């Protein structure tokens, strides 16, 4: 099967990267929360769509990988004396993005949830790559380099899942629409030391 690569319509800004590097401990706390949420998202597909047995093994594997990423981020935090955040902060990016998949039929909502998951992974990949290239600490560089490669794989997995159930033209047309909308959301986000 052809690998379909997501091309983000808007690049993350240098100002976002500088905000992260200047408050890296808070970024790590947010990143840890995001990995926990990513694992829960993969498993929520299993809970919501148990009849989609073709993709359940991949979803379980993705959920486990995201949990492993959480463990790895937490180990990095421990090395730096950073504790987990007392509570998960609301994620404006995810909230606005997931709203794009509301409405329509159960089928189109399923399709959109998969494509939105792909977009979230793709944005994470782009931002982890930026962090890996900007970090001065070699351990941080190495960690985020490994991570962005993994996130790129997850982005492809969710598109591949959508293509199991929906026509290729339909998937790619909808993906184009969502990519454009995601770019508009990214442009509107306030700067903070967070993944999104």
Coordinates of C-alpha atoms in Angstrom, one line a residue:
X1 CA 0.0 0.0 0.0
X2 CA 1.2 3.5 -0.8
X3 CA 2.3 5.5 2.2
X4 CA 0.3 8.7 2.4
X5 CA 2.2 11.5 4.1
X6 CA 0.5 14.3 5.9
X7 CA 1.8 17.7 4.8
X8 CA 0.9 20.3 7.4
X9 CA -0.4 23.5 6.0
X10 CA 1.3 25.7 8.7
X11 CA 4.7 25.2 10.2
X12 CA 5.2 25.6 14.0
X13 CA 6.8 29.0 14.7
X14 CA 10.2 29.7 16.0
X15 CA 8.5 31.7 18.8
X16 CA 6.8 28.5 19.9
X17 CA 10.1 26.7 20.0
X18 CA 11.8 29.5 22.0
X19 CA 8.9 29.4 24.5
X20 CA 9.4 25.7 25.0
X21 CA 13.2 25.8 25.3
X22 CA 13.0 28.7 27.8
X23 CA 10.5 26.8 30.0
X24 CA 11.5 23.2 29.3
X25 CA 10.4 21.8 32.7
X26 CA 6.8 22.9 32.0
X27 CA 7.0 21.5 28.5
X28 CA 8.0 18.1 29.9
X29 CA 5.1 18.1 32.2
X30 CA 2.7 18.9 29.3
X31 CA 4.4 16.3 27.1
X32 CA 3.9 13.6 29.8
X33 CA 0.2 14.5 29.9
X34 CA 0.0 14.3 26.1
X35 CA 1.5 10.8 26.0
X36 CA -1.0 9.6 28.6
X37 CA -3.8 11.1 26.6
X38 CA -2.5 9.6 23.3
X39 CA -2.5 6.2 24.9
X40 CA -6.1 6.7 26.2
X41 CA -7.2 7.9 22.7
X42 CA -5.9 4.8 21.0
X43 CA -7.7 2.6 23.6
X44 CA -10.9 4.7 23.3
X45 CA -11.1 3.6 19.6
X46 CA -11.0 -0.1 20.8
X47 CA -13.7 0.7 23.4
X48 CA -15.9 2.6 20.9
X49 CA -15.4 0.4 17.9
X50 CA -15.0 -3.2 19.1
X51 CA -16.5 -4.5 15.8
X52 CA -13.6 -3.0 13.8
X53 CA -11.5 -6.0 14.6
X54 CA -9.1 -5.4 11.6
X55 CA -7.5 -2.4 13.4
X56 CA -7.8 -3.4 17.0
X57 CA -4.3 -5.1 17.2
X58 CA -2.7 -1.9 15.7
X59 CA -4.6 0.3 18.1
X60 CA -3.5 -1.8 21.1
X61 CA 0.1 -1.6 19.9
X62 CA -0.2 2.2 19.5
X63 CA -1.7 2.6 22.9
X64 CA 1.2 0.5 24.5
X65 CA 3.8 2.6 22.5
X66 CA 2.3 5.8 23.7
X67 CA 2.3 4.5 27.3
X68 CA 6.0 3.6 26.9
X69 CA 6.6 7.2 25.7
X70 CA 5.0 8.4 28.8
X71 CA 7.3 6.2 30.9
X72 CA 10.3 7.5 29.0
X73 CA 9.3 11.2 29.4
X74 CA 8.7 10.5 33.1
X75 CA 12.2 9.0 33.4
X76 CA 13.7 12.1 31.8
X77 CA 11.6 14.3 34.2
X78 CA 13.0 12.3 37.2
X79 CA 16.5 12.9 36.0
X80 CA 15.8 16.6 35.9
X81 CA 13.9 16.7 39.2
X82 CA 10.6 17.6 37.5
X83 CA 7.4 16.2 38.9
X84 CA 4.2 15.5 37.0
X85 CA 1.7 18.3 36.8
X86 CA -0.8 18.4 39.6
X87 CA -3.6 18.3 37.0
X88 CA -3.9 18.1 33.3
X89 CA -4.4 21.5 31.7
X90 CA -7.1 21.9 29.1
X91 CA -5.7 21.5 25.6
X92 CA -7.3 24.1 23.4
X93 CA -5.7 22.6 20.2
X94 CA -7.2 19.2 20.8
X95 CA -10.6 20.6 21.8
X96 CA -10.8 22.7 18.6
X97 CA -9.5 19.9 16.4
X98 CA -11.8 17.2 17.8
X99 CA -14.8 19.6 17.3
X100 CA -14.1 19.3 13.5
X101 CA -15.1 15.7 13.6
X102 CA -18.5 16.2 15.3
X103 CA -21.7 16.0 13.3
X104 CA -22.4 13.8 10.3
X105 CA -23.1 10.1 10.5
X106 CA -21.4 7.6 12.8
X107 CA -19.4 6.5 9.7
X108 CA -18.1 9.9 8.9
X109 CA -17.3 10.6 12.6
X110 CA -15.3 7.4 12.7
X111 CA -13.4 8.4 9.6
X112 CA -12.7 11.9 10.9
X113 CA -11.5 10.6 14.3
X114 CA -8.9 8.5 12.6
X115 CA -7.8 11.4 10.4
X116 CA -7.7 13.8 13.3
X117 CA -5.6 11.3 15.2
X118 CA -3.2 11.2 12.3
X119 CA -3.0 15.0 12.3
X120 CA -2.3 15.1 16.0
X121 CA 0.6 12.6 15.6
X122 CA 1.9 14.5 12.6
X123 CA 2.0 17.8 14.5
X124 CA 3.7 16.1 17.4
X125 CA 6.3 14.7 15.0
X126 CA 7.1 18.1 13.6
X127 CA 7.4 19.7 17.1
X128 CA 9.5 16.9 18.6
X129 CA 11.9 17.2 15.6
X130 CA 12.2 20.9 16.3
X131 CA 12.9 20.3 20.0
X132 CA 15.5 17.6 19.1
X133 CA 17.3 20.0 16.9
X134 CA 17.2 23.0 19.3
X135 CA 18.0 21.2 22.6
X136 CA 21.5 21.7 23.9
X137 CA 21.4 18.6 26.2
X138 CA 22.5 15.5 24.2
X139 CA 20.2 13.2 26.2
X140 CA 17.2 15.4 25.3
X141 CA 18.3 15.6 21.7
X142 CA 18.6 11.8 21.4
X143 CA 15.2 11.2 23.2
X144 CA 13.3 13.6 21.0
X145 CA 14.9 12.4 17.8
X146 CA 13.8 8.8 18.6
X147 CA 10.3 10.1 19.5
X148 CA 9.6 12.1 16.3
X149 CA 10.4 9.0 14.2
X150 CA 7.9 7.0 16.2
X151 CA 5.2 9.7 15.9
X152 CA 5.7 9.8 12.1
X153 CA 4.9 6.1 12.1
X154 CA 1.7 6.6 14.1
X155 CA 0.6 9.3 11.7
X156 CA 0.8 6.8 8.8
X157 CA -1.0 4.1 10.9
X158 CA -4.2 6.1 11.4
X159 CA -4.4 7.1 7.7
X160 CA -3.9 3.4 6.8
X161 CA -6.7 2.5 9.2
X162 CA -9.1 5.0 7.5
X163 CA -8.2 3.5 4.1
X164 CA -9.3 0.1 5.3
X165 CA -12.9 1.3 5.5
X166 CA -13.2 4.3 3.2
X167 CA -12.5 5.2 -0.4
X168 CA -9.1 6.7 -1.0
X169 CA -10.3 9.8 -2.7
X170 CA -12.8 10.4 0.1
X171 CA -10.1 10.0 2.7
X172 CA -7.6 12.2 1.0
X173 CA -10.1 14.9 0.2
X174 CA -11.3 15.0 3.8
X175 CA -7.7 14.9 5.0
X176 CA -6.9 18.0 2.9
X177 CA -9.9 19.9 4.5
X178 CA -8.8 18.9 8.0
X179 CA -5.1 19.8 7.4
X180 CA -6.3 23.3 6.3
X181 CA -8.5 23.7 9.4
X182 CA -5.7 22.4 11.7
X183 CA -3.3 25.1 10.3
X184 CA -5.9 27.8 11.1
X185 CA -6.1 26.4 14.7
X186 CA -2.3 26.4 15.1
X187 CA -2.1 30.0 13.9
X188 CA -4.6 31.1 16.6
X189 CA -3.0 29.2 19.6
X190 CA -1.4 31.3 22.3
X191 CA 2.3 30.7 22.9
X192 CA 3.0 28.5 25.8
X193 CA 5.6 25.8 26.9
X194 CA 3.4 23.0 25.8
X195 CA 3.2 20.5 22.9
X196 CA 0.1 22.2 21.5

